[in-house]
Coordinates of C-alpha atoms in Angstrom, one line a residue:
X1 CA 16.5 -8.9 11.7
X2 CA 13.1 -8.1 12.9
X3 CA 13.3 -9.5 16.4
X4 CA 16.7 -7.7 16.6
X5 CA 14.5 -4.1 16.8
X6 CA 15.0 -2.5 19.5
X7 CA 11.5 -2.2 22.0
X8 CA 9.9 1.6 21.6
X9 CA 10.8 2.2 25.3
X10 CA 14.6 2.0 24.4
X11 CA 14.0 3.4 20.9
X12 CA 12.7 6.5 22.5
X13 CA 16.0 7.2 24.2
X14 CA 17.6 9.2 21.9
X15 CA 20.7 11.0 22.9
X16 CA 21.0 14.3 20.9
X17 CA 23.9 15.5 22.5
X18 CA 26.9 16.1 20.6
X19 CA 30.1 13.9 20.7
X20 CA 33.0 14.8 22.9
X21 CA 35.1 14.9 19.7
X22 CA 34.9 16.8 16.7
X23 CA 32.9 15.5 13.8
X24 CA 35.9 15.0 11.7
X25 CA 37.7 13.1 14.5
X26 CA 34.7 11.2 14.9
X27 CA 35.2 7.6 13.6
X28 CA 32.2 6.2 11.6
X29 CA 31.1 2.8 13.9
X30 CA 28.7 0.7 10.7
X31 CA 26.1 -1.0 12.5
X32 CA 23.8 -3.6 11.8
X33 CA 20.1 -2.6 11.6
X34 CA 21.3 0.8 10.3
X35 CA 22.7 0.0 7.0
X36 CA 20.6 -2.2 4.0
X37 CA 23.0 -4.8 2.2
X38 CA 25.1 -3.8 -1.0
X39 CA 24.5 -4.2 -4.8
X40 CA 25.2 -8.1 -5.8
X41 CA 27.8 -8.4 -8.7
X42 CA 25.2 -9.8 -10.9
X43 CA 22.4 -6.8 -10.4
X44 CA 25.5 -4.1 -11.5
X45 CA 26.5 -6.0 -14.4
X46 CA 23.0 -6.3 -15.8
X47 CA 22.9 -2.6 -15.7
X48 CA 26.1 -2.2 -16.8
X49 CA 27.7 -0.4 -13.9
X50 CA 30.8 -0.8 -12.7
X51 CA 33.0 -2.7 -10.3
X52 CA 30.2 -5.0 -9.2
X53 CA 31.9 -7.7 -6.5
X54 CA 30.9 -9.5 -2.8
X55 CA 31.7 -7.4 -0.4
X56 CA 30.6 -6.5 3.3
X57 CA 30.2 -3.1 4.6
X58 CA 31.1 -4.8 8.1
X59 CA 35.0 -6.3 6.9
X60 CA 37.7 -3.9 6.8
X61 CA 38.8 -4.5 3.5
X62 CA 35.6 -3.0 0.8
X63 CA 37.8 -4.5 -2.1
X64 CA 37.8 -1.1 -3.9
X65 CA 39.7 -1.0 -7.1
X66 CA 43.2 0.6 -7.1
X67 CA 42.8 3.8 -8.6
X68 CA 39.6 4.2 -6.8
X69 CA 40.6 7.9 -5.3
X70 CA 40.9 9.0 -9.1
X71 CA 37.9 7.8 -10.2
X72 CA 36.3 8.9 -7.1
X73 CA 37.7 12.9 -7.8
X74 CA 37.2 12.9 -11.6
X75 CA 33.8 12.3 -11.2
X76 CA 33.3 14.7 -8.7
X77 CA 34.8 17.2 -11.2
X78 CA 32.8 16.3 -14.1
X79 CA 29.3 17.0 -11.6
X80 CA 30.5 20.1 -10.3
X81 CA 31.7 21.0 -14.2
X82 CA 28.0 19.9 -15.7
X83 CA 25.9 20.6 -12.8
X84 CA 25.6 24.1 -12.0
X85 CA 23.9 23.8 -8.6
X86 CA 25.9 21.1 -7.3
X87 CA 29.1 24.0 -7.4
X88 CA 26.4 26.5 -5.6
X89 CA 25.2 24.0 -3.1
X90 CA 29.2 23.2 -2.1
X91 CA 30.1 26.9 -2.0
X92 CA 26.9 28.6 0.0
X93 CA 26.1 26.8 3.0
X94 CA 27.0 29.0 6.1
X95 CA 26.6 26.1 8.5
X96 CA 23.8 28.4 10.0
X97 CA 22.2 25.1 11.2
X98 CA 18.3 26.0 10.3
X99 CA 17.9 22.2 8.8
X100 CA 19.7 20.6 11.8
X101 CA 16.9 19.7 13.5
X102 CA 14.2 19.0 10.6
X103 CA 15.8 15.8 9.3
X104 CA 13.6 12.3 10.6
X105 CA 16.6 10.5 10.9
X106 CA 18.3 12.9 13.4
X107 CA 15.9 13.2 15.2
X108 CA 15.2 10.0 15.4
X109 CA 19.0 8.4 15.9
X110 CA 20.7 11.2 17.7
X111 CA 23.3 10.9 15.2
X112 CA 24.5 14.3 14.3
X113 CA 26.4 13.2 11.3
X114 CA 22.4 13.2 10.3
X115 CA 21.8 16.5 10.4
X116 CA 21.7 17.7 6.7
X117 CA 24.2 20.4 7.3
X118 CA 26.3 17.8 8.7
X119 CA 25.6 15.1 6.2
X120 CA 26.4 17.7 3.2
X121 CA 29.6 18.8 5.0
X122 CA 31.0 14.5 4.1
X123 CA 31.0 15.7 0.7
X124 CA 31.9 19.4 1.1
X125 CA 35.1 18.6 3.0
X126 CA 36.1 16.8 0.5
X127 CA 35.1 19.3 -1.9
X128 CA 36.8 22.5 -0.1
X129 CA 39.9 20.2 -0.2
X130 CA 40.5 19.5 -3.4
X131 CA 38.3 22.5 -5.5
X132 CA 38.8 25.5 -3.7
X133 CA 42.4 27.7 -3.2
X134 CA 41.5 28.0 0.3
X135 CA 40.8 24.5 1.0
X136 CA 44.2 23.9 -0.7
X137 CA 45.9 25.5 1.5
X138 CA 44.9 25.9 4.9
X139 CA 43.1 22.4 5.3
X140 CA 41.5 21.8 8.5
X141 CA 40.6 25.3 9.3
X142 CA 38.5 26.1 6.9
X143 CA 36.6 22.9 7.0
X144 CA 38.7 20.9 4.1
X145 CA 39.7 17.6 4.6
X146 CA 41.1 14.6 2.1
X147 CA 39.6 11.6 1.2
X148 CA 40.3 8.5 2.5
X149 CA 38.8 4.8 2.5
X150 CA 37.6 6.0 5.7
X151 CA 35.7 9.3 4.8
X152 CA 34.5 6.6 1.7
X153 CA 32.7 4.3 4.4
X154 CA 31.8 7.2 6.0
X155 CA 29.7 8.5 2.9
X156 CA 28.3 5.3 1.8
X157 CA 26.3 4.9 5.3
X158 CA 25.2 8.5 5.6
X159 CA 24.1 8.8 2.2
X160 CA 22.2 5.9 2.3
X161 CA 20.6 7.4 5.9
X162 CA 19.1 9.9 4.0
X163 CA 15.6 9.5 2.0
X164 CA 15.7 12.3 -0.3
X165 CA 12.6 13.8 1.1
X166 CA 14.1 17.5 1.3
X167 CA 12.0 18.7 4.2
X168 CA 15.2 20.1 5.3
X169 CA 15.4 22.2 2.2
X170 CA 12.2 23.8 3.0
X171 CA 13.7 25.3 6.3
X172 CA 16.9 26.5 4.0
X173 CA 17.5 30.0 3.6
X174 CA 19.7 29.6 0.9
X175 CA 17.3 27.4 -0.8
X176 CA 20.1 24.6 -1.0
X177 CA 18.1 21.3 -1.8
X178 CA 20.1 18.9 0.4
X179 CA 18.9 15.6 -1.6
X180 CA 20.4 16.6 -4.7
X181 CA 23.7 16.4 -2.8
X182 CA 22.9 12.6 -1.8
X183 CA 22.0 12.2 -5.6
X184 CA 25.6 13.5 -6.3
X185 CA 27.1 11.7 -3.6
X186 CA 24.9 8.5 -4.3
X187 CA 26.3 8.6 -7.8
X188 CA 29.8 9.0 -6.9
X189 CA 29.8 6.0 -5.0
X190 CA 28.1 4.1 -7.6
X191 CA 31.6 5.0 -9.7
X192 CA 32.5 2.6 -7.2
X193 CA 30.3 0.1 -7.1
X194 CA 29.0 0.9 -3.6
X195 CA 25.3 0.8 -4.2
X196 CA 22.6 -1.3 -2.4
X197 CA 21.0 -4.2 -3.1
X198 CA 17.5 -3.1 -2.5
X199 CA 17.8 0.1 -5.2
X200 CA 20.2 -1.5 -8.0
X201 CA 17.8 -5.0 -7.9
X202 CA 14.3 -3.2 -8.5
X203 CA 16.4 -0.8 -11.2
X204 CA 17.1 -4.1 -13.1
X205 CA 14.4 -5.4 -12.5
X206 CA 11.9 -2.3 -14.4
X207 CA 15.0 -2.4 -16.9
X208 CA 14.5 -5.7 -17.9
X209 CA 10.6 -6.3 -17.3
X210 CA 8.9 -2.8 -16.9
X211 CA 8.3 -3.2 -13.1
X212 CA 10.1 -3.2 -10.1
X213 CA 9.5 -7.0 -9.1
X214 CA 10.7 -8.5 -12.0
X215 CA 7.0 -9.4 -13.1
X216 CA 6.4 -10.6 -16.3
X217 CA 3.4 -9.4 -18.5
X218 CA 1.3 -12.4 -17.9
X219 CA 1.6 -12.5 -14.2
X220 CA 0.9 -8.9 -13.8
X221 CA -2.7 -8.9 -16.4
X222 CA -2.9 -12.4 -13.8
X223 CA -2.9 -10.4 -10.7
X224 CA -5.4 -7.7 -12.5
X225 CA -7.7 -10.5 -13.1
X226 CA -7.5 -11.7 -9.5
X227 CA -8.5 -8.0 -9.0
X228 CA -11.3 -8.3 -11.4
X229 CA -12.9 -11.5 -9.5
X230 CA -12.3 -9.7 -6.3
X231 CA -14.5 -6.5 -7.1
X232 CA -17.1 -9.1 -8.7
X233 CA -17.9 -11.0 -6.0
X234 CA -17.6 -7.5 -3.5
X235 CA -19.7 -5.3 -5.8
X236 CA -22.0 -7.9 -8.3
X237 CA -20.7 -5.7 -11.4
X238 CA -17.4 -7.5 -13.9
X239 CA -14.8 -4.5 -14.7
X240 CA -12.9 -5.6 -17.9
X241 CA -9.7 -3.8 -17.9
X242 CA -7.6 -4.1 -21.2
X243 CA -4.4 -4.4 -22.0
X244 CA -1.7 -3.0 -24.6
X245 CA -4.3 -1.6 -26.4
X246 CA -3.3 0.4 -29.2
X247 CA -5.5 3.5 -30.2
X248 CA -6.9 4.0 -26.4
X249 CA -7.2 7.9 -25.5
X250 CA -5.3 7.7 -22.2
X251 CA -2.5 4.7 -21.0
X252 CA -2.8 4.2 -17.1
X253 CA 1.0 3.5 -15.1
X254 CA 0.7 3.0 -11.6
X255 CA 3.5 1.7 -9.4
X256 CA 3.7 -2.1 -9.0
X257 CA 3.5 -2.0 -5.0
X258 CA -0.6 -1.4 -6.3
X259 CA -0.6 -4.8 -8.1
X260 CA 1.7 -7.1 -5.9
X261 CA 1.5 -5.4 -2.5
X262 CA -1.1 -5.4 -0.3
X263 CA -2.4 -2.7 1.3
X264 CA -2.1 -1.3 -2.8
X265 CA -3.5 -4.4 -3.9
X266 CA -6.9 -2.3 -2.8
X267 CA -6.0 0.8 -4.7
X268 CA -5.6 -0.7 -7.7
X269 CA -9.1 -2.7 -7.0
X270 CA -10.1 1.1 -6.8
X271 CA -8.5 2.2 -10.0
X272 CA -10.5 -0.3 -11.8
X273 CA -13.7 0.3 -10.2
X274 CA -13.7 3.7 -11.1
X275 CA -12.3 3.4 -14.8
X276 CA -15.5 1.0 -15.1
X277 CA -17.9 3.3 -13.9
X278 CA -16.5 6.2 -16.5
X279 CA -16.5 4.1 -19.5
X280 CA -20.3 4.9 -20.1
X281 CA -19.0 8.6 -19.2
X282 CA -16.8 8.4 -22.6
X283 CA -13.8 7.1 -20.8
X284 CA -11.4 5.1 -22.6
X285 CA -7.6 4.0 -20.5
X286 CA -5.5 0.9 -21.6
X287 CA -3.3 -0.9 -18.9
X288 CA 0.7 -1.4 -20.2
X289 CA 2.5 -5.1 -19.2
X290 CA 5.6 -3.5 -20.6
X291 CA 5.5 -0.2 -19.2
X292 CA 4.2 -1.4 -15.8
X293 CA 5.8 0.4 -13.3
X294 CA 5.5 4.2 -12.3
X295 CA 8.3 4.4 -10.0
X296 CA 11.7 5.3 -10.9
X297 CA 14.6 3.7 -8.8
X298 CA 17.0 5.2 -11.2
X299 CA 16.1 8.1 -9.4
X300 CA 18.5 7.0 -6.3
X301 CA 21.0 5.5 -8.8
X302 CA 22.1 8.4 -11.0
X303 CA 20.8 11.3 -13.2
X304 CA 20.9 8.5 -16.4
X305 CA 19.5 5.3 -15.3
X306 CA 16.3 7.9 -13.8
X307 CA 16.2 9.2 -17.2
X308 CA 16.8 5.6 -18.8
X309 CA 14.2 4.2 -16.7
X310 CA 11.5 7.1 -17.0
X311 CA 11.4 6.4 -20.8
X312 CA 9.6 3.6 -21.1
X313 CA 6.6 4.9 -20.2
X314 CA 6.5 7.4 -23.2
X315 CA 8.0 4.9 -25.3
X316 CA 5.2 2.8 -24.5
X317 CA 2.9 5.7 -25.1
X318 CA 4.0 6.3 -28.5
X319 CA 3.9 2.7 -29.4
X320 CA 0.2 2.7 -28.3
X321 CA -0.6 5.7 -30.2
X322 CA -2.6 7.2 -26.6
X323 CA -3.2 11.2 -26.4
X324 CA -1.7 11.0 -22.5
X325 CA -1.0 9.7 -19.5
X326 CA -2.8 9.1 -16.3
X327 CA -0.5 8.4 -13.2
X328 CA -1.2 6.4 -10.2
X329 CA -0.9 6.9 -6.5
X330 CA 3.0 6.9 -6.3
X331 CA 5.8 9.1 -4.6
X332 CA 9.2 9.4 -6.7
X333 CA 7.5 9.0 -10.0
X334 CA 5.8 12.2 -9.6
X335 CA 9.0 13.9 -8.4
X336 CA 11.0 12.8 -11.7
X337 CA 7.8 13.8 -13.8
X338 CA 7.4 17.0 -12.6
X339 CA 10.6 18.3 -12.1
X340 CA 12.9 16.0 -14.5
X341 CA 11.2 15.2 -17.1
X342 CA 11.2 18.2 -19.4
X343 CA 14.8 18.8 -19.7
X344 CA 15.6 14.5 -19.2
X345 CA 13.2 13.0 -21.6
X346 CA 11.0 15.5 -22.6
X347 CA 9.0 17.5 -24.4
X348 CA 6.4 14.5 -25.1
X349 CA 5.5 16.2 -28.0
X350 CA 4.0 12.7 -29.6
X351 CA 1.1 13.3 -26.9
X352 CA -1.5 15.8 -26.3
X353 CA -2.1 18.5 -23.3
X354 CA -4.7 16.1 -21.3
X355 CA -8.0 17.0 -21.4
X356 CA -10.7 15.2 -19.0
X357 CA -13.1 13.0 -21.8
X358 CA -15.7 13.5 -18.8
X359 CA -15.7 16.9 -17.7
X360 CA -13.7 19.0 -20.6
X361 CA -10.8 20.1 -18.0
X362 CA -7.8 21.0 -19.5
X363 CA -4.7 19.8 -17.1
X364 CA -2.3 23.0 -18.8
X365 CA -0.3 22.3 -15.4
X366 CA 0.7 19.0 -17.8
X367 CA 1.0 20.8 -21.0
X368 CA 4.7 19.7 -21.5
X369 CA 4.9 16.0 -19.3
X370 CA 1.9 15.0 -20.8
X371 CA 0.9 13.2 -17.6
X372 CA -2.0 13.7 -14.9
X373 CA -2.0 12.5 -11.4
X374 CA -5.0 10.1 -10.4
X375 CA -6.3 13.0 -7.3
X376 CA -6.0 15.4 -9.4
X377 CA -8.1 13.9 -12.0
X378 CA -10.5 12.4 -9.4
X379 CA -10.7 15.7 -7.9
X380 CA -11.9 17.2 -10.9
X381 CA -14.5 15.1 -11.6
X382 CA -16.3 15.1 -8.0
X383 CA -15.5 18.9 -8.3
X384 CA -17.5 18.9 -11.7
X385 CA -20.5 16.3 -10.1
X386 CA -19.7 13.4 -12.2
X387 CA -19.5 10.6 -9.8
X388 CA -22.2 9.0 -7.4
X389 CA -20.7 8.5 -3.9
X390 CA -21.8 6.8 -0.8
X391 CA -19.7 7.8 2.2
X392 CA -21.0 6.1 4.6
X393 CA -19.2 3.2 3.4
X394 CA -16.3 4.4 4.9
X395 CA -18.0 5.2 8.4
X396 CA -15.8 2.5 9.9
X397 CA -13.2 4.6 9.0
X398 CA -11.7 8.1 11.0
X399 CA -9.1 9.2 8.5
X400 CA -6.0 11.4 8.7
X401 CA -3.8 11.8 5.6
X402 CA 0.3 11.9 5.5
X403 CA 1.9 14.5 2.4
X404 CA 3.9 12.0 0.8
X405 CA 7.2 13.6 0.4
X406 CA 7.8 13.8 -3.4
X407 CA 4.1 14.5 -4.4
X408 CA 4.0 17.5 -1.7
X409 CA 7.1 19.1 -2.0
X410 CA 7.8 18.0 -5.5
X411 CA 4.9 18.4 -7.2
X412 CA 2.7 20.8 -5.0
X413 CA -0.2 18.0 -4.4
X414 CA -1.3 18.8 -1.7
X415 CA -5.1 20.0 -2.1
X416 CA -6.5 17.4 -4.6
X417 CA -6.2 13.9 -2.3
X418 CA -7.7 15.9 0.9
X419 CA -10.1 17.2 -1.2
X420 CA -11.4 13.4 -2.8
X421 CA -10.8 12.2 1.3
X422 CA -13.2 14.8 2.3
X423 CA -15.8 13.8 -0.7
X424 CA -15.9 9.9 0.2
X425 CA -15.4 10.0 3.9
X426 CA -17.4 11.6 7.0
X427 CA -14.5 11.5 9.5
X428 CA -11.3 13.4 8.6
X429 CA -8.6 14.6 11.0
X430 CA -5.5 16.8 9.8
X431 CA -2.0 16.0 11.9
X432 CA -0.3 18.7 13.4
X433 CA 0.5 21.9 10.9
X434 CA 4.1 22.0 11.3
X435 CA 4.2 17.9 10.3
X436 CA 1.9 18.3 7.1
X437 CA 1.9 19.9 3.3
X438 CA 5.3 21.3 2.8
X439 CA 6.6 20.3 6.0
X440 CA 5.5 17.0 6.2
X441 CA 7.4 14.2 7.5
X442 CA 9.1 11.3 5.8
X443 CA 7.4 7.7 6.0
X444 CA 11.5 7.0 7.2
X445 CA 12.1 4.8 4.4
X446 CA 12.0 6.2 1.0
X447 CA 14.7 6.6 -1.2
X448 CA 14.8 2.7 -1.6
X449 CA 15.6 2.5 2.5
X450 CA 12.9 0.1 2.9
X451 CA 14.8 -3.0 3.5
X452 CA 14.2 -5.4 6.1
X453 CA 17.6 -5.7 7.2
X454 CA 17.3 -1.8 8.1
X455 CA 13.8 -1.9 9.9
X456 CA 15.9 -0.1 13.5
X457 CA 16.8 2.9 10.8
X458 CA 13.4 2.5 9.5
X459 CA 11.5 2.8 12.9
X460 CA 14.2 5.3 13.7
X461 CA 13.6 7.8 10.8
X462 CA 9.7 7.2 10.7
X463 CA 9.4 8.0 14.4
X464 CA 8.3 11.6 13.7
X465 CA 5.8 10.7 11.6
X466 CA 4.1 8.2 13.7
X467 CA 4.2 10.4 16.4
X468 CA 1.9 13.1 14.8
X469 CA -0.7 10.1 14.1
X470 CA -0.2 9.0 17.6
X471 CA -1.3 12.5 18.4
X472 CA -4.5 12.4 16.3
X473 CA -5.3 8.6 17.3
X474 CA -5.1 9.5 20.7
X475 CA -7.1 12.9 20.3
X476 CA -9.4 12.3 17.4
X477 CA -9.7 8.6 17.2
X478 CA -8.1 8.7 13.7
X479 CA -7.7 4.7 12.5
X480 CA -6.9 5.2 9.4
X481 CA -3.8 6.7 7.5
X482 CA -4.2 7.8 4.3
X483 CA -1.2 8.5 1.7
X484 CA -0.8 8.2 -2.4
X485 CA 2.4 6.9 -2.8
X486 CA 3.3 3.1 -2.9
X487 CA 6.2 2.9 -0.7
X488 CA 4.4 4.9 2.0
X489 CA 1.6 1.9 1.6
X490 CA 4.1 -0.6 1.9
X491 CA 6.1 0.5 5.1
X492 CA 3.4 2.4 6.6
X493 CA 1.9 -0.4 7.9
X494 CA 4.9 -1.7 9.9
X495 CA 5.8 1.8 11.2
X496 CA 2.1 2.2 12.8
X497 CA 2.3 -2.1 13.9
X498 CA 5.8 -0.4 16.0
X499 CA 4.5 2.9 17.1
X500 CA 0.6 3.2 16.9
X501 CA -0.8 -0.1 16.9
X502 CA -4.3 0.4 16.0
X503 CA -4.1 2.5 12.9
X504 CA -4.3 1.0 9.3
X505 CA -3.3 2.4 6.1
X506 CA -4.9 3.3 2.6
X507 CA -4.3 4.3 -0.7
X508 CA -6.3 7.6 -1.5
X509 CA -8.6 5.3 -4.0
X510 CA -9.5 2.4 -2.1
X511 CA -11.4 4.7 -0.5
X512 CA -12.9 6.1 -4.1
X513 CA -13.5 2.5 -4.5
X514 CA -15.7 2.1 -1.2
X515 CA -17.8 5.1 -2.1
X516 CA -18.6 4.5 -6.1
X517 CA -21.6 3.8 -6.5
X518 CA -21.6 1.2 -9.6
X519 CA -24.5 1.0 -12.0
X520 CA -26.0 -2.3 -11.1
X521 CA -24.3 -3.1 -8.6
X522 CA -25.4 -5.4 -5.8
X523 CA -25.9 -4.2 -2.2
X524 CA -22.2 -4.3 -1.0
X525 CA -21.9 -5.5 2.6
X526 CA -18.1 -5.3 2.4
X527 CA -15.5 -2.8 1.6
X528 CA -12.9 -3.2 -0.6
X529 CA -11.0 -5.6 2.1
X530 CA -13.9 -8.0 2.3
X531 CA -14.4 -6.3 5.8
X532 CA -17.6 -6.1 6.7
X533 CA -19.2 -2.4 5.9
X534 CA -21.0 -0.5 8.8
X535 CA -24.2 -1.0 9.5
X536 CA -24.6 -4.5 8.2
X537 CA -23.9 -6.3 11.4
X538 CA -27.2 -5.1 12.3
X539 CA -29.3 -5.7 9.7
X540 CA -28.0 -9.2 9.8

């Protein structure tokens, strides 16, 4: 599928203009490198969901179950009957157009059934039709239209064109968060069994094993240990890392990508470098091979299996008797923390209000979640003096950093990563304003769009954000892209291979990792890469 991408000079000609026909009249045309493969009959059943079957989103025939249609409209009444803002999101829009042109994925297909006004409208037509009086009765004219297999198809490949990453909600003067109406829309369709393969397989997978691969607990303290020898032979000094440990202060969940994914793979190398280095400081974390997974692909399933999913980790909390949680670098595991968590699993009232064993800091931000992000406590402790840093390490390196959507806009985290950038590196260049903090751009393939059979959406939807790195590579020199979210570090790397060839990416604490200095350690000649650290060539 790779080879079948188009070349950037044809992927830059992008036709915004609208159709010749009205968007209702417009036929949807399913296209290969746009769309990721469905939800195998096997994955559903494991997680209990219904109507798993083959089928192809490229035949006719979807092999929908009879009374589909009902199914489809009582659960659309049950959502707007439980959730409150799903009714004010349907009835508020004015079609003013303000998001139209914020959306990666319009502006990078053209498409204008990709505008978020226009992607919302699927489901609101359906919506005026069959919920409201005037709807009812005047049809067409006021927007209403009825459902049909067609309008189905039509929702299951815009819905899955959309990441979630609500930078169109930002622009919104009504405040209407457009990726809550993809959750709704995302769970209708699962009523129907019309989910993907590459969200309902990691969702089993952390159901059945604690992690999105489908790693078991051995193979994932193996891969730590791989880490372990790594950092030896880099640094001279052996971290020891434990494991399921009950009566630890703090349990550590971080998102698999960090343990089975390179460019992660030197993050998590990171994590453990500086967990060893605060041990003497009164630092005491325990890993989880249960709980061993951050992320939450429920979250682009459905309301429950997020909620079903988010558990573990506080199950696995209260089973280790820890006071609270530290978080790793990931994206939607901070969005379902912060703003889910309270009312979906919560309070954690089996933990404590974190406090910082090293500098006394009391995170009241996480007074009720129970749960700090890795920047943030980072932050704190270079903030406070508490860790020996050598940036220079990093010299090689001329850094930007990308807001990863859910931390940014979900969470607000937008200080504490530039702030531990700026502390272990002597080059750092911000991207344009308008394509940073709140407004930041989507990596193009969150929301569990980063398939390989999708890599033209992919390129497609990440296009904006590679061109604001393509602005500072070119002006500043930037070769490095910095980001704390796991996906981003996963399909980064591709996006700048397409569009800025040149540029690398990190996690936010492989450059921590660079910059400790250990107690002991050897004189490091590489970084964290086994690349070789500036400087040293001449010496040698």
């Amino acid at each position: 599928m790779a080879d079948e991408v188009p070349k950037t000079s044809e992927m830059v000609k992008i036709d915004h203009a609208p159709p010749s026909t009205g968007w209702m009249d417009t036929p949807v045309v399913i296209r290969k490198g746009i769309y990721s493969y469905p939800a195998k009959k096997p994955t559903l059943d494991y997680l209990s969901m219904p109507f798993g079957r083959e089928w192809s989103p490229l035949d006719a025939d979807w092999k929908l179950p009879p009374n589909w249609l009902d199914i489809l409209l009582e659960g659309m009444r049950e959502r707007i009957d439980r959730f409150r803002s799903f009714r004010l999101f349907m009835d508020i829009c004015v079609r003013c157009g303000a998001c139209a042109d914020k959306c990666h994925y319009f502006i990078g297909t053209g498409d204008p059934k990709n505008m978020p006004v226009l992607r919302a409208e699927l489901l609101r037509s359906v919506y005026r039709k069959e919920f409201t009086l005037a709807g009812k009765l005047m049809g067409k004219m006021v927007g209403a239209r009825q459902m049909t297999a067609e309008v189905l198809k039509e929702w299951w490949y815009y819905f899955f064109q959309c990441s979630e990453c609500r930078r169109c909600s930002v622009f919104c003067p009504y405040g209407i968060d457009t990726a809550e109406i993809t959750i709704i829309g995302r769970e209708l369709l699962n009523l129907l069994g019309l989910n993907i393969d590459w969200i309902a397989q990691p969702a089993a997978n952390c159901f059945r094993t604690g992690n999105h691969l489908g790693i078991q607990p051995h193979a994932f303290k193996d891969m730590l240990d791989f880490f372990v020898d790594d950092t030896e032979n880099i640094t001279g000094v052996r971290v020891n890392p434990t494991y399921n440990r009950k009566g630890a202060e703090i349990l550590f969940v971080t998102p698999s990508g960090d343990v089975f994914a390179d460019p992660g793979t030197y993050t998590a190398m990171g994590y453990l470098i500086l967990f060893h280095y605060l041990e003497s400081l009164g630092f005491d974390v325990t890993w989880s091979t249960y709980a061993s997974e951050g992320g939450n692909f429920g979250f682009f399933t459905s309301h429950e299996m997020m909620k079903r999913l988010n558990a573990k980790m506080y199950a696995e909390a209260k089973r280790l008797k820890v006071k609270w949680i530290l978080g790793g670098e990931c994206g939607h595991m901070w969005r379902v923390i912060h703003q889910y968590m309270d009312t979906m699993n919560g309070p954690a009232d089996h933990l404590e209000t974190p406090v910082s064993p090293i500098t006394g800091t009391r995170f009241t931000n996480a007074a009720t979640t129970k749960m700090v992000h890795i920047t943030e406590f980072t932050a704190d402790l270079i903030r406070n003096g508490k860790l020996k840093l050598d940036k220079s390490r990093n010299d090689n390196l001329n850094v930007t950093f990308h807001d990863s959507c859910n931390p940014a806009r979900g969470m607000g985290l937008l200080d504490e990563p530039r702030y531990v950038i700026q502390n272990v590196c002597n080059t750092f260049h911000e991207m344009p304003e308008s394509t940073i903090r709140e407004q930041t751009f989507c990596c193009g393939s969150g929301s569990g769009l980063n398939a390989g059979e999708n890599l033209e959406l992919r390129f497609r939807g990440g296009m904006p954000r590679a061109n604001a790195v393509k602005h500072v590579h070119e002006k500043h020199g930037v070769n490095m892209l910095a980001c704390v979210c796991a996906i981003d570090r996963a399909v980064l790397p591709p996006l700048m291979d397409y569009w800025v060839p040149g540029v690398g990416v990190t996690g936010v604490h492989e450059l921590v990792g660079n910059a400790l200095i250990l107690p002991g350690e050897k004189k490091r000649t590489t970084d964290l890469r086994g690349e070789d650290l500036p400087g040293v060539e001449e010496e040698d």
